[in-house]
């Protein structure tokens, strides 16, 4: 595997020697032990990530301790202090509040403990690598799909994530920017949800009652999936794709349920956020960090690009394709079919 480095094959071989043990929470000798904090376990996407992490830890021969911060930065702070007391030598976290995590990163930096952040990029602070997909591309892909399907005119609802998160900001800004530039006759009705399913459902219902001519919904993550379908059904707006009154629904995660619903015609598209690759490369980069390896911006051999997102901070932007029923091209954006064998959501189990 080439990650735009020199001597990486040798480094990974060295890492395999240095980092031995079982992928569980029982510890071991302590040498090369890493800590992985799961950000939450209340969504299918993050439960999939939690399932993948120990698989890759075992493949890489990593001794691992895990915690779950439950989407709370105070709990994350406490969990990281526990990792430090346990003598971990590297940490992977997925901070949901990307501003509030700065003191956690400072504490780890003071102890020379390398950090890989997954899915989110902290607003400030030192990290070894950010493992993330291009979240602006998520918003742009959703924009082009809906813009094309609506013929460039009409109303769409955007159920925004938490704007305290770089992910919520990126997806929101990119969707709005794309709509303004490419489909100016489409009105975007943005609703803040804080990644909360009940809030999303309530705001969607209120908006659709006031705007029954809405013909598109962009959910910034699958947390809103069940509520969105329930609201559309309650308002008699859940009609088949061939019906002229169909409301086009785009989600964002690529979980198995989304892929199934696309096949059934109950939603129309999603962006497949790579839960499997997040787990694999978070651990791979931690292993390389402990071996003393460094990285530079440039393409990788796993279909991604390492970019410098701010001074000294690198981000491996993993691929996250648009997924549709027909695998068509929308506004210049190519898509995969919902049953494509390469999608991680078709390979769970």
mmCIF file of C-alpha atoms in Angstrom, residues 134-327:
data_model
loop_
_atom_site.group_PDB
_atom_site.id
_atom_site.type_symbol
_atom_site.label_atom_id
_atom_site.label_comp_id
_atom_site.label_asym_id
_atom_site.label_seq_id
_atom_site.Cartn_x
_atom_site.Cartn_y
_atom_site.Cartn_z
ATOM 1 C CA UNK A 134 -14.530 15.583 1.397
ATOM 2 C CA UNK A 135 -17.701 16.780 3.133
ATOM 3 C CA UNK A 136 -18.121 19.715 0.784
ATOM 4 C CA UNK A 137 -18.404 17.157 -1.999
ATOM 5 C CA UNK A 138 -21.265 15.541 -0.070
ATOM 6 C CA UNK A 139 -23.280 18.740 -0.258
ATOM 7 C CA UNK A 140 -22.357 19.346 -3.883
ATOM 8 C CA UNK A 141 -23.365 15.838 -4.952
ATOM 9 C CA UNK A 142 -26.717 16.134 -3.199
ATOM 10 C CA UNK A 143 -27.216 19.535 -4.818
ATOM 11 C CA UNK A 144 -26.558 18.264 -8.337
ATOM 12 C CA UNK A 145 -28.791 15.250 -7.875
ATOM 13 C CA UNK A 146 -31.738 17.269 -6.593
ATOM 14 C CA UNK A 147 -31.103 20.144 -8.987
ATOM 15 C CA UNK A 148 -31.198 17.769 -11.950
ATOM 16 C CA UNK A 149 -34.249 15.827 -10.777
ATOM 17 C CA UNK A 150 -36.212 19.014 -10.095
ATOM 18 C CA UNK A 151 -35.292 20.477 -13.472
ATOM 19 C CA UNK A 152 -33.598 23.419 -11.809
ATOM 20 C CA UNK A 153 -36.730 24.866 -10.171
ATOM 21 C CA UNK A 154 -38.832 24.366 -7.050
ATOM 22 C CA UNK A 155 -38.266 23.985 -3.313
ATOM 23 C CA UNK A 156 -36.068 21.643 -1.294
ATOM 24 C CA UNK A 157 -35.616 21.158 2.437
ATOM 25 C CA UNK A 158 -32.127 20.694 3.862
ATOM 26 C CA UNK A 159 -31.998 19.002 7.276
ATOM 27 C CA UNK A 160 -28.699 20.375 8.518
ATOM 28 C CA UNK A 161 -26.338 18.731 10.946
ATOM 29 C CA UNK A 162 -24.764 20.503 13.885
ATOM 30 C CA UNK A 163 -23.085 23.691 12.680
ATOM 31 C CA UNK A 164 -20.643 23.400 15.610
ATOM 32 C CA UNK A 165 -19.197 20.534 13.561
ATOM 33 C CA UNK A 166 -17.009 21.060 10.509
ATOM 34 C CA UNK A 167 -19.094 18.367 8.801
ATOM 35 C CA UNK A 168 -22.351 20.231 9.316
ATOM 36 C CA UNK A 169 -20.786 23.469 8.138
ATOM 37 C CA UNK A 170 -19.135 21.928 5.077
ATOM 38 C CA UNK A 171 -22.247 20.095 3.891
ATOM 39 C CA UNK A 172 -24.489 23.101 4.483
ATOM 40 C CA UNK A 173 -22.228 25.678 2.856
ATOM 41 C CA UNK A 174 -21.457 23.484 -0.153
ATOM 42 C CA UNK A 175 -25.109 22.641 -0.774
ATOM 43 C CA UNK A 176 -26.145 26.294 -0.543
ATOM 44 C CA UNK A 177 -23.225 27.495 -2.681
ATOM 45 C CA UNK A 178 -23.943 24.909 -5.373
ATOM 46 C CA UNK A 179 -27.654 25.680 -5.454
ATOM 47 C CA UNK A 180 -26.998 29.428 -5.713
ATOM 48 C CA UNK A 181 -24.483 29.005 -8.519
ATOM 49 C CA UNK A 182 -25.995 26.149 -10.518
ATOM 50 C CA UNK A 183 -29.736 26.076 -9.735
ATOM 51 C CA UNK A 184 -30.706 29.600 -8.671
ATOM 52 C CA UNK A 185 -34.414 28.970 -9.245
ATOM 53 C CA UNK A 186 -34.482 26.348 -6.496
ATOM 54 C CA UNK A 187 -35.374 27.670 -3.047
ATOM 55 C CA UNK A 188 -33.516 25.977 -0.195
ATOM 56 C CA UNK A 189 -35.352 25.774 3.125
ATOM 57 C CA UNK A 190 -32.612 25.073 5.667
ATOM 58 C CA UNK A 191 -33.490 23.560 9.046
ATOM 59 C CA UNK A 192 -30.970 23.154 11.884
ATOM 60 C CA UNK A 193 -31.283 19.753 13.592
ATOM 61 C CA UNK A 194 -28.123 19.290 15.699
ATOM 62 C CA UNK A 195 -27.943 15.721 14.291
ATOM 63 C CA UNK A 196 -31.077 14.925 16.327
ATOM 64 C CA UNK A 197 -33.718 12.676 14.741
ATOM 65 C CA UNK A 198 -36.722 14.001 16.684
ATOM 66 C CA UNK A 199 -35.794 17.606 15.920
ATOM 67 C CA UNK A 200 -35.359 16.790 12.232
ATOM 68 C CA UNK A 201 -38.749 15.087 11.984
ATOM 69 C CA UNK A 202 -40.571 17.898 13.773
ATOM 70 C CA UNK A 203 -38.989 20.625 11.658
ATOM 71 C CA UNK A 204 -39.545 18.709 8.433
ATOM 72 C CA UNK A 205 -43.224 18.232 9.243
ATOM 73 C CA UNK A 206 -43.675 21.923 10.029
ATOM 74 C CA UNK A 207 -41.890 22.981 6.860
ATOM 75 C CA UNK A 208 -43.818 20.605 4.589
ATOM 76 C CA UNK A 209 -47.170 21.673 6.015
ATOM 77 C CA UNK A 210 -46.266 25.289 5.276
ATOM 78 C CA UNK A 211 -44.743 24.382 1.888
ATOM 79 C CA UNK A 212 -46.662 21.453 0.360
ATOM 80 C CA UNK A 213 -44.961 22.126 -2.982
ATOM 81 C CA UNK A 214 -41.553 20.966 -1.682
ATOM 82 C CA UNK A 215 -40.127 18.341 -4.054
ATOM 83 C CA UNK A 216 -36.766 17.549 -2.493
ATOM 84 C CA UNK A 217 -35.235 16.698 0.888
ATOM 85 C CA UNK A 218 -31.520 16.568 1.656
ATOM 86 C CA UNK A 219 -30.698 14.819 4.932
ATOM 87 C CA UNK A 220 -27.106 15.482 5.929
ATOM 88 C CA UNK A 221 -26.904 12.058 7.593
ATOM 89 C CA UNK A 222 -29.040 8.959 7.992
ATOM 90 C CA UNK A 223 -30.041 9.964 11.542
ATOM 91 C CA UNK A 224 -33.098 11.603 9.943
ATOM 92 C CA UNK A 225 -34.024 8.686 7.693
ATOM 93 C CA UNK A 226 -36.810 7.034 9.666
ATOM 94 C CA UNK A 227 -38.422 10.307 10.710
ATOM 95 C CA UNK A 228 -38.345 11.684 7.175
ATOM 96 C CA UNK A 229 -40.108 8.633 5.771
ATOM 97 C CA UNK A 230 -42.717 8.770 8.540
ATOM 98 C CA UNK A 231 -43.431 12.448 7.936
ATOM 99 C CA UNK A 232 -43.798 11.960 4.178
ATOM 100 C CA UNK A 233 -46.152 9.045 4.791
ATOM 101 C CA UNK A 234 -48.250 10.972 7.337
ATOM 102 C CA UNK A 235 -48.649 13.887 4.919
ATOM 103 C CA UNK A 236 -49.532 11.557 1.989
ATOM 104 C CA UNK A 237 -46.370 12.694 0.193
ATOM 105 C CA UNK A 238 -44.746 9.255 -0.011
ATOM 106 C CA UNK A 239 -45.484 8.515 -3.649
ATOM 107 C CA UNK A 240 -43.453 6.437 -6.148
ATOM 108 C CA UNK A 241 -40.635 8.003 -8.196
ATOM 109 C CA UNK A 242 -42.715 7.950 -11.375
ATOM 110 C CA UNK A 243 -45.453 10.057 -9.754
ATOM 111 C CA UNK A 244 -45.116 13.764 -10.704
ATOM 112 C CA UNK A 245 -45.646 14.670 -7.037
ATOM 113 C CA UNK A 246 -42.768 12.505 -5.858
ATOM 114 C CA UNK A 247 -40.496 14.099 -3.244
ATOM 115 C CA UNK A 248 -36.887 13.238 -4.048
ATOM 116 C CA UNK A 249 -34.988 12.258 -0.893
ATOM 117 C CA UNK A 250 -31.200 12.261 -0.659
ATOM 118 C CA UNK A 251 -29.503 10.873 2.417
ATOM 119 C CA UNK A 252 -25.850 10.740 3.467
ATOM 120 C CA UNK A 253 -24.041 7.701 4.919
ATOM 121 C CA UNK A 254 -24.510 4.646 2.725
ATOM 122 C CA UNK A 255 -25.838 2.347 5.445
ATOM 123 C CA UNK A 256 -27.467 -0.924 4.309
ATOM 124 C CA UNK A 257 -30.976 0.380 5.006
ATOM 125 C CA UNK A 258 -30.457 3.353 2.695
ATOM 126 C CA UNK A 259 -29.299 1.112 -0.134
ATOM 127 C CA UNK A 260 -32.306 -1.150 0.329
ATOM 128 C CA UNK A 261 -34.693 1.818 0.355
ATOM 129 C CA UNK A 262 -33.162 3.195 -2.854
ATOM 130 C CA UNK A 263 -33.791 -0.167 -4.498
ATOM 131 C CA UNK A 264 -37.387 -0.094 -3.286
ATOM 132 C CA UNK A 265 -37.917 3.454 -4.576
ATOM 133 C CA UNK A 266 -38.637 4.841 -1.094
ATOM 134 C CA UNK A 267 -35.647 7.204 -1.150
ATOM 135 C CA UNK A 268 -33.689 8.238 -4.206
ATOM 136 C CA UNK A 269 -30.004 8.656 -3.438
ATOM 137 C CA UNK A 270 -27.335 8.742 -0.787
ATOM 138 C CA UNK A 271 -23.669 9.558 -0.470
ATOM 139 C CA UNK A 272 -21.735 6.537 0.761
ATOM 140 C CA UNK A 273 -19.573 7.738 3.639
ATOM 141 C CA UNK A 274 -16.862 5.061 4.020
ATOM 142 C CA UNK A 275 -17.280 3.587 7.512
ATOM 143 C CA UNK A 276 -14.964 0.716 6.608
ATOM 144 C CA UNK A 277 -12.184 2.942 5.281
ATOM 145 C CA UNK A 278 -12.483 5.282 8.260
ATOM 146 C CA UNK A 279 -11.689 2.349 10.549
ATOM 147 C CA UNK A 280 -8.971 0.896 8.343
ATOM 148 C CA UNK A 281 -6.996 4.070 7.740
ATOM 149 C CA UNK A 282 -7.429 5.530 11.216
ATOM 150 C CA UNK A 283 -5.600 2.499 12.571
ATOM 151 C CA UNK A 284 -3.142 2.347 9.678
ATOM 152 C CA UNK A 285 -2.062 5.938 10.228
ATOM 153 C CA UNK A 286 -1.742 5.425 13.978
ATOM 154 C CA UNK A 287 0.464 2.421 13.339
ATOM 155 C CA UNK A 288 2.629 4.472 10.987
ATOM 156 C CA UNK A 289 2.801 7.327 13.520
ATOM 157 C CA UNK A 290 4.165 4.990 16.178
ATOM 158 C CA UNK A 291 6.752 3.770 13.681
ATOM 159 C CA UNK A 292 7.959 7.344 13.146
ATOM 160 C CA UNK A 293 6.657 7.750 9.609
ATOM 161 C CA UNK A 294 5.565 11.080 8.124
ATOM 162 C CA UNK A 295 3.356 11.926 5.161
ATOM 163 C CA UNK A 296 3.085 14.578 2.474
ATOM 164 C CA UNK A 297 0.206 15.905 0.354
ATOM 165 C CA UNK A 298 -0.539 13.949 -2.786
ATOM 166 C CA UNK A 299 -2.524 11.048 -4.243
ATOM 167 C CA UNK A 300 -2.680 7.634 -2.614
ATOM 168 C CA UNK A 301 -3.131 4.222 -4.171
ATOM 169 C CA UNK A 302 -6.479 3.733 -2.415
ATOM 170 C CA UNK A 303 -8.315 6.310 -4.506
ATOM 171 C CA UNK A 304 -7.927 9.289 -2.209
ATOM 172 C CA UNK A 305 -5.922 12.481 -1.909
ATOM 173 C CA UNK A 306 -3.907 13.685 1.064
ATOM 174 C CA UNK A 307 -4.319 17.457 1.301
ATOM 175 C CA UNK A 308 -2.930 20.044 3.672
ATOM 176 C CA UNK A 309 -6.056 21.643 5.101
ATOM 177 C CA UNK A 310 -4.167 24.129 7.260
ATOM 178 C CA UNK A 311 -0.555 24.640 8.247
ATOM 179 C CA UNK A 312 0.815 21.306 9.418
ATOM 180 C CA UNK A 313 -2.516 19.438 9.294
ATOM 181 C CA UNK A 314 -2.979 16.719 6.672
ATOM 182 C CA UNK A 315 -6.263 15.126 5.699
ATOM 183 C CA UNK A 316 -6.704 11.908 3.749
ATOM 184 C CA UNK A 317 -9.884 12.617 1.817
ATOM 185 C CA UNK A 318 -11.323 9.176 1.152
ATOM 186 C CA UNK A 319 -13.734 8.520 -1.724
ATOM 187 C CA UNK A 320 -17.469 8.818 -1.001
ATOM 188 C CA UNK A 321 -19.569 8.159 -4.125
ATOM 189 C CA UNK A 322 -23.099 9.261 -4.931
ATOM 190 C CA UNK A 323 -25.424 6.232 -4.982
ATOM 191 C CA UNK A 324 -28.649 6.126 -6.982
ATOM 192 C CA UNK A 325 -31.091 3.595 -8.339
ATOM 193 C CA UNK A 326 -29.981 3.877 -11.965
ATOM 194 C CA UNK A 327 -26.278 4.710 -11.608
#
